[in-house]
PDB file of C-alpha atoms in Angstrom:
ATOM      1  CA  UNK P   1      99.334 174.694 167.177  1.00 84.00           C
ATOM      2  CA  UNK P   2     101.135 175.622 163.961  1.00 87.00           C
ATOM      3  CA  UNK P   3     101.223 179.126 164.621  1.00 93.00           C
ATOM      4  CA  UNK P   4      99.356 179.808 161.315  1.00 97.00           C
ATOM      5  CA  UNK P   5      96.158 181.557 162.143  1.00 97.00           C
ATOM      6  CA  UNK P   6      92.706 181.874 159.684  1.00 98.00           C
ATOM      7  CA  UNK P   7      89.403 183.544 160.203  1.00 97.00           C
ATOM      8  CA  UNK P   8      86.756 182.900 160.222  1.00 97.00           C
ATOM      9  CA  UNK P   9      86.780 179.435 161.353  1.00 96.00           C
ATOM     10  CA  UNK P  10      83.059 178.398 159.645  1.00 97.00           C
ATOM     11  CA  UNK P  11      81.492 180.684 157.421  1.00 97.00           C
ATOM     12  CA  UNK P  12      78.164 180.394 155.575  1.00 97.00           C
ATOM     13  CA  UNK P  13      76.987 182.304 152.845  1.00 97.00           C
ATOM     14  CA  UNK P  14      74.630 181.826 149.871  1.00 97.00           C
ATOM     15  CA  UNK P  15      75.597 181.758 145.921  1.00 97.00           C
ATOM     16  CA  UNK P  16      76.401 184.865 144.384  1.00 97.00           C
ATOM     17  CA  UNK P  17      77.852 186.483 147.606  1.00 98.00           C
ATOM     18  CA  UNK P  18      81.622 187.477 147.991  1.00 98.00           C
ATOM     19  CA  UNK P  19      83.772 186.766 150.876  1.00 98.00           C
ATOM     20  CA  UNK P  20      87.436 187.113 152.391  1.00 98.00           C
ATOM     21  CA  UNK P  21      88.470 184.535 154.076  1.00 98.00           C
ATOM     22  CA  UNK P  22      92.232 186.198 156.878  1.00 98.00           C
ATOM     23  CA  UNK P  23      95.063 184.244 157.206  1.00 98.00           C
ATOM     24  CA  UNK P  24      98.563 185.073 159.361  1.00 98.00           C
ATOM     25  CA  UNK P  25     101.378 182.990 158.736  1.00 97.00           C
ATOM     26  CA  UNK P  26     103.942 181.926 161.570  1.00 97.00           C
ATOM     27  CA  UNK P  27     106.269 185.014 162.866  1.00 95.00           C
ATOM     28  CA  UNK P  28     108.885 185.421 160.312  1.00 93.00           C
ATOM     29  CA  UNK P  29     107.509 183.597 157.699  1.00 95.00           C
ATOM     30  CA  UNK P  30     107.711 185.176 154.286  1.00 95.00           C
ATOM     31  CA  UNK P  31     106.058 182.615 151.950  1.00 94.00           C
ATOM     32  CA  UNK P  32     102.233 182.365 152.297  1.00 95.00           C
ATOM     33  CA  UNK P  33      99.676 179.110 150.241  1.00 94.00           C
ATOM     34  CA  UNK P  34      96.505 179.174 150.179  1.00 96.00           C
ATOM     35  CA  UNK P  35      94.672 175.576 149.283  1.00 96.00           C
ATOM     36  CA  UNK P  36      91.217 174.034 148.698  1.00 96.00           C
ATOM     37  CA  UNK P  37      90.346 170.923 150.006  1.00 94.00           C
ATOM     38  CA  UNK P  38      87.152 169.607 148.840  1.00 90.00           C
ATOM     39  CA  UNK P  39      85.869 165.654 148.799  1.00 81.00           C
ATOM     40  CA  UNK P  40      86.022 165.050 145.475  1.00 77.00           C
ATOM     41  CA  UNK P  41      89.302 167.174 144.623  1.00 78.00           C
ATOM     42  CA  UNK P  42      91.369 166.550 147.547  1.00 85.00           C
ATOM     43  CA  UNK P  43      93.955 169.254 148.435  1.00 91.00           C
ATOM     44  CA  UNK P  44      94.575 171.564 145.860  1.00 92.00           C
ATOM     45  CA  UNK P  45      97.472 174.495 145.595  1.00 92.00           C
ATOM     46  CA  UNK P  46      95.250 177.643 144.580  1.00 95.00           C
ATOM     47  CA  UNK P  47      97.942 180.541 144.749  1.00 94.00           C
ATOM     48  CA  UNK P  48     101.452 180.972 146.774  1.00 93.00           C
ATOM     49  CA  UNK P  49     102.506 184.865 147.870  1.00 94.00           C
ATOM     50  CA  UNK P  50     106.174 185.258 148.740  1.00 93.00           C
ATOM     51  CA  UNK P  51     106.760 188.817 150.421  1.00 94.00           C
ATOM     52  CA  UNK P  52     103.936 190.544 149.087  1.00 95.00           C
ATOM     53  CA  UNK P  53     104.378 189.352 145.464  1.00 95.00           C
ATOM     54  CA  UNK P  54     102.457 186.953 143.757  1.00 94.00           C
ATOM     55  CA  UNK P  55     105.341 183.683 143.240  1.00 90.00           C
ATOM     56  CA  UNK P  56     103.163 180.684 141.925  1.00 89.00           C
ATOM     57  CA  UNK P  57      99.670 179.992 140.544  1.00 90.00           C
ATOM     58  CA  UNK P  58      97.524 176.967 140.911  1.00 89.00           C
ATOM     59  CA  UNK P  59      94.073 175.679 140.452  1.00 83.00           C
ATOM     60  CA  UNK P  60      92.777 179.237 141.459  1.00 93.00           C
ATOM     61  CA  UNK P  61      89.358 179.931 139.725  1.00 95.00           C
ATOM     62  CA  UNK P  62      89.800 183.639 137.971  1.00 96.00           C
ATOM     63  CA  UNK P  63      86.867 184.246 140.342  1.00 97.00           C
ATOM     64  CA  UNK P  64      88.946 183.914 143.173  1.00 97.00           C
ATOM     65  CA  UNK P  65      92.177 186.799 144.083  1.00 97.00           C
ATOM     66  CA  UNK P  66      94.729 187.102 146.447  1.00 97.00           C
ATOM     67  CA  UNK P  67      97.144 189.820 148.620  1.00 97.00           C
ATOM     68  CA  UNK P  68      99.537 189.437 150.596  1.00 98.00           C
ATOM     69  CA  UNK P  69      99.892 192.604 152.720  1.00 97.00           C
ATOM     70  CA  UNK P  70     102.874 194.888 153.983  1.00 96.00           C
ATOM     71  CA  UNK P  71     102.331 192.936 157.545  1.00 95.00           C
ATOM     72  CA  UNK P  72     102.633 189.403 155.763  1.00 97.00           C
ATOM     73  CA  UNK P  73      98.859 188.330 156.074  1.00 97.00           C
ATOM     74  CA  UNK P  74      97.285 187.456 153.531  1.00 98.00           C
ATOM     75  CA  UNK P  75      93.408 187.685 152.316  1.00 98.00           C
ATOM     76  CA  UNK P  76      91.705 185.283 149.919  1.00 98.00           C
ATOM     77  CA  UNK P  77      88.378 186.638 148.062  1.00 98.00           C
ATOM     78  CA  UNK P  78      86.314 184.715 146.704  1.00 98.00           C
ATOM     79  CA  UNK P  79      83.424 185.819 144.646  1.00 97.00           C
ATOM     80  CA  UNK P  80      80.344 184.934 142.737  1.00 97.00           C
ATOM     81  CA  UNK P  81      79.917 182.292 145.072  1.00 98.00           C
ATOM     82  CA  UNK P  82      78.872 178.768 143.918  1.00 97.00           C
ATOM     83  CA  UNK P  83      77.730 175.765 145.822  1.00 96.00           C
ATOM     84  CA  UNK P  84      80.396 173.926 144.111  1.00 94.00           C
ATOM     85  CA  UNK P  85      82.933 176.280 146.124  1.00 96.00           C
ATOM     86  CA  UNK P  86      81.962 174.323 149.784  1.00 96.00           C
ATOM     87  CA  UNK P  87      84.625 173.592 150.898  1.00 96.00           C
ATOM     88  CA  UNK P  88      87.545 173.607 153.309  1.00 96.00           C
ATOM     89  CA  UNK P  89      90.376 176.651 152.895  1.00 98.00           C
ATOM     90  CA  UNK P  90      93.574 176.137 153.687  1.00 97.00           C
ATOM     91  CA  UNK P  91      96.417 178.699 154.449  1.00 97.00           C
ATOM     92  CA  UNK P  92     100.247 177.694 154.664  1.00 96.00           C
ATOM     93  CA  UNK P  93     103.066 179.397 155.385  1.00 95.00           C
ATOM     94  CA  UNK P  94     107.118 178.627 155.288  1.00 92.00           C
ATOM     95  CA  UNK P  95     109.826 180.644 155.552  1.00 90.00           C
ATOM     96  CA  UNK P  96     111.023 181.441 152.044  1.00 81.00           C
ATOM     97  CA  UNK P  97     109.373 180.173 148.875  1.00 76.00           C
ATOM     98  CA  UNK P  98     111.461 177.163 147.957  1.00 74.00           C
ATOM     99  CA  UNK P  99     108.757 174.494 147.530  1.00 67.00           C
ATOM    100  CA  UNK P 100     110.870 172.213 149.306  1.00 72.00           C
ATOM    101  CA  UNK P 101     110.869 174.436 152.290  1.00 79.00           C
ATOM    102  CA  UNK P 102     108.483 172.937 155.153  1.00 87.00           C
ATOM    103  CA  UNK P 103     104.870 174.531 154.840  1.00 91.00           C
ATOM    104  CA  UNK P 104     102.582 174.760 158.637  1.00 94.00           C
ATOM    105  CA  UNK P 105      99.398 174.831 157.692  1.00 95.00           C
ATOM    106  CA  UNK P 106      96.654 176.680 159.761  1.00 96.00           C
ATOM    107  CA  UNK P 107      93.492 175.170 160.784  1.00 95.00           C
ATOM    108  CA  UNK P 108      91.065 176.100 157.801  1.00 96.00           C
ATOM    109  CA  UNK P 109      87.842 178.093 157.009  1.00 97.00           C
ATOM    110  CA  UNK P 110      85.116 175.684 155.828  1.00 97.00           C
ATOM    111  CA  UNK P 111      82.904 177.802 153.507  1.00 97.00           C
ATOM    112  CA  UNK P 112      79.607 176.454 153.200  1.00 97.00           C
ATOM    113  CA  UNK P 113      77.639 178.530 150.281  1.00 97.00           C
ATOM    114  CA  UNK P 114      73.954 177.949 150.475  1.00 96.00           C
TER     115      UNK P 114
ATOM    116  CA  UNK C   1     100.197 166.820 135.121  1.00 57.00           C
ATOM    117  CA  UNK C   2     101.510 164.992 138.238  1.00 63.00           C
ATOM    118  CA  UNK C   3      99.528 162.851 140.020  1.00 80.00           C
ATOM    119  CA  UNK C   4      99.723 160.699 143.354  1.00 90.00           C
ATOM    120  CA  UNK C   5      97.212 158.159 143.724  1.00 93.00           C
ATOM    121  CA  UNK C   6      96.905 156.743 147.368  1.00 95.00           C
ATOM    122  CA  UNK C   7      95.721 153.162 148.235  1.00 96.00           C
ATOM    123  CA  UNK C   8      93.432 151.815 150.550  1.00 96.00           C
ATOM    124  CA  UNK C   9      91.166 155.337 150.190  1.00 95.00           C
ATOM    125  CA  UNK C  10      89.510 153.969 153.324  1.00 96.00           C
ATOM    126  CA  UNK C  11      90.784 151.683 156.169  1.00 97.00           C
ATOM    127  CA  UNK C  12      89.399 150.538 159.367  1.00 97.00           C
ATOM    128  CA  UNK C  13      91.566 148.241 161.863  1.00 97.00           C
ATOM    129  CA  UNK C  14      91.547 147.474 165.389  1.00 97.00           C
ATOM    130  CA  UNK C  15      93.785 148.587 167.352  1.00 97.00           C
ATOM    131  CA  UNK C  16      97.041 146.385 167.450  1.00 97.00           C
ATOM    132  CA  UNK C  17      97.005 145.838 163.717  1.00 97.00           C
ATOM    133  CA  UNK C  18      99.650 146.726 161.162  1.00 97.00           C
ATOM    134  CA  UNK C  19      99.254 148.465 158.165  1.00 97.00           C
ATOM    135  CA  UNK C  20     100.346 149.962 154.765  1.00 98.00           C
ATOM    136  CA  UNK C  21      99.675 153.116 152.834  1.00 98.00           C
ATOM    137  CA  UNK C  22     100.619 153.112 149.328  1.00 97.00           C
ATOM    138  CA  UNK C  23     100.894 156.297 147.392  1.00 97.00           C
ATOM    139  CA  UNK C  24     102.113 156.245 143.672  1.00 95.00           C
ATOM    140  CA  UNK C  25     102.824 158.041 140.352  1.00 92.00           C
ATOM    141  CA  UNK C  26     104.008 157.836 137.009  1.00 90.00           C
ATOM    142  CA  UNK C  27     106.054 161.218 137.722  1.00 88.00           C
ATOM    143  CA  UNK C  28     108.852 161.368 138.992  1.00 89.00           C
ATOM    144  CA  UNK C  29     109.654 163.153 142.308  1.00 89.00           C
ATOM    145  CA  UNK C  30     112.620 164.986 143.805  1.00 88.00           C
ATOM    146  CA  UNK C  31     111.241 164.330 147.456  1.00 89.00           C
ATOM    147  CA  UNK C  32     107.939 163.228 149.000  1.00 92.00           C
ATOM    148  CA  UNK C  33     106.447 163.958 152.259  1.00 94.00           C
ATOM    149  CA  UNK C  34     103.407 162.331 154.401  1.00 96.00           C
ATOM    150  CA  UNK C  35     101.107 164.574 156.019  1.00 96.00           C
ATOM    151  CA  UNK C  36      98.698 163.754 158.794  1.00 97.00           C
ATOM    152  CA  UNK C  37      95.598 165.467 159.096  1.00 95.00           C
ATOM    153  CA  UNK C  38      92.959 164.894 162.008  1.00 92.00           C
ATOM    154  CA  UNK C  39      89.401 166.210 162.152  1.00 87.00           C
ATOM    155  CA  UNK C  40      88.764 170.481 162.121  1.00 86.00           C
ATOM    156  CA  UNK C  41      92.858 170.919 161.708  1.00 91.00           C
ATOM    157  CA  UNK C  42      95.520 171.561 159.040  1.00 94.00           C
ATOM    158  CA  UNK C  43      97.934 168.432 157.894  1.00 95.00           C
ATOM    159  CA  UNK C  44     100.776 168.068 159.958  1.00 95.00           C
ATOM    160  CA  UNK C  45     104.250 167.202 158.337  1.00 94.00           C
ATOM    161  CA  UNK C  46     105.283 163.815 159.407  1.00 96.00           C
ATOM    162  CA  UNK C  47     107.988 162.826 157.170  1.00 95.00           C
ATOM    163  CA  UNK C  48     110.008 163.979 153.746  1.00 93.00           C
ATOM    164  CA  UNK C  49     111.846 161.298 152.019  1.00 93.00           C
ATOM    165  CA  UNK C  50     114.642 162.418 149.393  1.00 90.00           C
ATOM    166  CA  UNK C  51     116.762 159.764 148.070  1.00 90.00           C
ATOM    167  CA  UNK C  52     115.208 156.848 145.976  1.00 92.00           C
ATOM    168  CA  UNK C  53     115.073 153.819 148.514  1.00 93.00           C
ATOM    169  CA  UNK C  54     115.406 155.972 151.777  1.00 95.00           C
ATOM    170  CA  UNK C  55     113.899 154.564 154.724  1.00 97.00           C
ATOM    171  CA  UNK C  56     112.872 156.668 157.507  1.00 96.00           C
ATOM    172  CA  UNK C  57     111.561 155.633 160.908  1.00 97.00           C
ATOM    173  CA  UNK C  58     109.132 157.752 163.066  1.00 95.00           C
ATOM    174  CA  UNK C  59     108.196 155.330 166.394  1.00 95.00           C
ATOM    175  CA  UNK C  60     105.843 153.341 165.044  1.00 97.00           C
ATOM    176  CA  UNK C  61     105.436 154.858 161.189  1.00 97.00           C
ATOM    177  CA  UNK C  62     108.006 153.543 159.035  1.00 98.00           C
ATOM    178  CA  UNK C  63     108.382 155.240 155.368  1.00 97.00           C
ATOM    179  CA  UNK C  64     109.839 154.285 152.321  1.00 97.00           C
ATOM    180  CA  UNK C  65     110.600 156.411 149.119  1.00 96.00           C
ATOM    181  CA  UNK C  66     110.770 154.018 146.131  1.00 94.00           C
ATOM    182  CA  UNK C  67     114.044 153.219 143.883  1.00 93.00           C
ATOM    183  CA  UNK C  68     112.998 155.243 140.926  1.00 93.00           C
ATOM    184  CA  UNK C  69     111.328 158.039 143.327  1.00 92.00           C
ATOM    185  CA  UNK C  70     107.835 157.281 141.831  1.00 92.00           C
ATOM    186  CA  UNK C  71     106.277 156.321 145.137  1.00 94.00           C
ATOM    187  CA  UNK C  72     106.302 155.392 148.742  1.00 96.00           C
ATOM    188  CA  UNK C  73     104.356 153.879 151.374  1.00 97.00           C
ATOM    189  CA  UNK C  74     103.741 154.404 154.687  1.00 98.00           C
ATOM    190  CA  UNK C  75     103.871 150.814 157.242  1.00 98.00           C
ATOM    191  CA  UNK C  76     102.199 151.544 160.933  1.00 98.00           C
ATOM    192  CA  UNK C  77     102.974 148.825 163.154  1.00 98.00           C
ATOM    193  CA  UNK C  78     100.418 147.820 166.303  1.00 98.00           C
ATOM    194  CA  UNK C  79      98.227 150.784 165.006  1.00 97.00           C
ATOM    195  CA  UNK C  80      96.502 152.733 167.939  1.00 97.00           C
ATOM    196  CA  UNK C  81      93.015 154.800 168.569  1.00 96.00           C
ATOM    197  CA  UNK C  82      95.670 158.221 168.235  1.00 95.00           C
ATOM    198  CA  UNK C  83      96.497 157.110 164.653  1.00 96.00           C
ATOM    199  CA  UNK C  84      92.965 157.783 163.520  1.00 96.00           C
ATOM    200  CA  UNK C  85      93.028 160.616 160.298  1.00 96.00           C
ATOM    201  CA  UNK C  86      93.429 161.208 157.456  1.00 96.00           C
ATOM    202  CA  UNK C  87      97.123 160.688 155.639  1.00 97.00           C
ATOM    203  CA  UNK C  88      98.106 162.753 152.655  1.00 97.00           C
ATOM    204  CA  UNK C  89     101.342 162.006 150.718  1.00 96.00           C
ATOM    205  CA  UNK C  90     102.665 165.192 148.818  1.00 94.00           C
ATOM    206  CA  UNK C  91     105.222 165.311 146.053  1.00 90.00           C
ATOM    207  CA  UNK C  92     107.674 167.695 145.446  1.00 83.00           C
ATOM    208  CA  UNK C  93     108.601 168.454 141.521  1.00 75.00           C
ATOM    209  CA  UNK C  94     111.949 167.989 139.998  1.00 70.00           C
ATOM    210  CA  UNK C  95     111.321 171.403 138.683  1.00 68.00           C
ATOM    211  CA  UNK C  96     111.476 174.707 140.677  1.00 58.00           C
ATOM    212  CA  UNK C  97     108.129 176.088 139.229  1.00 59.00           C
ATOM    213  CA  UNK C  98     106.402 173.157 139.940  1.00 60.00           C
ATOM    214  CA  UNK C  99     104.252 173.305 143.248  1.00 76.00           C
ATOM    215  CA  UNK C 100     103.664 170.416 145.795  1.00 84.00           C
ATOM    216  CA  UNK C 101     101.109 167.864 144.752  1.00 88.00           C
ATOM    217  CA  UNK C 102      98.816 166.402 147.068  1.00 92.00           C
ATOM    218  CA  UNK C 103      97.928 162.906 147.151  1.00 93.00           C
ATOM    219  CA  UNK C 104      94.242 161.739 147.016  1.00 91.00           C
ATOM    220  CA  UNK C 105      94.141 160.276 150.961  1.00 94.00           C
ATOM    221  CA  UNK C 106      93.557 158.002 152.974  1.00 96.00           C
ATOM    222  CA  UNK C 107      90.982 158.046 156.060  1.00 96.00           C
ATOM    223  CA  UNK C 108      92.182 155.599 158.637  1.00 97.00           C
ATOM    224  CA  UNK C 109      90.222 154.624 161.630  1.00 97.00           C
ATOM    225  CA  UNK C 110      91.681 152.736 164.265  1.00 97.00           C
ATOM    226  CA  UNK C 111      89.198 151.305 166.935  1.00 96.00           C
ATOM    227  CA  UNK C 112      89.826 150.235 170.438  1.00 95.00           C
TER     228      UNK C 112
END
């Protein structure tokens, strides 16, 4: 157990739709990731939060935002679902935002979109 | 962009059997790490290598960061059933913006 906790744990949906997919990092952990791993694109660094603020941007679809919340948790929305957006999510967290810094990764949320 | 391509994507041994995971780049990288990820969970750092030519040993799982810090492979000796998942390597930039890269995997299976 990582400490890192994400819900839902499966979620299906159908194209178009919009979700929000919960994550809580590890007590005191500042720095939250969020990735996508899919078969064909392996794992893939969407968007990092570091104390609420937005630090570092990756392959993150303009579709898709991001918060990190007063509490630390974070939220990622994804909308205007497509079927190409199956896949597994991935939340991280360390304890400061050097990249370097060791990242615990939770155990997922595998969207399947219909 | 930085890439890490990993070699065999797919390997299936019996148990007993050594092995070798290569993962490589044309990009240089200031450290890399190997992840292990089993079925319904999150990769799991193993390892993080730093210095070109370091050699670190984890029971069983040897790794080795290359001279020019390009790539690195992962050895398992006498490979068991527990071994079985998938292993991600994951490079860290030499620049502070830059964000880890993933590898592309490998899916071992070890069978009894």
């Amino acid at each position: 157990d990582s400490g890192v906790t994400q819900t839902p744990k499966h979620l299906i949906t159908a194209t178009g739709q919009r979700v929000t997919l919960r994550c809580s990092p590890r007590s005191g952990d500042l720095s939250v990731y969020w990735y996508q791993q899919s078969l064909d694109q392996g794992l893939q660094f969407l968007i990092q939060y570091y104390n609420g603020e937005e630090r570092a941007k990756g392959n993150i679809l303009e579709r898709f935002s991001a918060q990190q919340f007063p509490d630390l948790h974070s939220e990622l929305n994804l909308s205007s679902l497509e079927l190409g957006d199956s896949a597994l999510y991935f939340c991280a967290s360390s304890v400061a935002y050097d990249k370097k810094e060791t990242q615990y990764f939770g155990p997922g949320t595998r969207l399947l979109v219909l | 962009t930085q890439l890490l391509e990993q070699s065999p994507q797919f390997l299936s041994i019996q148990e007993g059997e050594n092995l070798t995971v290569y993962c490589n780049s044309s990009s240089v990288f200031s450290s890399l790490q190997w992840y292990r990820q089993e079925p319904g969970e999150g990769p799991v750092l193993l390892v993080t290598v730093v210095t070109g030519g370091e050699v670190k040993k984890l029971k069983r799982l040897t790794f080795q960061f290359g001279d020019a810090r390009k790539d690195s492979s992962l050895h398992i000796t006498a490979a068991q059933p527990g071994d079985t998942g998938l292993y991600l390597c994951a490079g860290v930039g030499t620049y502070n913006t830059d964000k880890l890269i993933f590898g592309t995997g490998t899916r071992l299976q070890v069978f009894p």
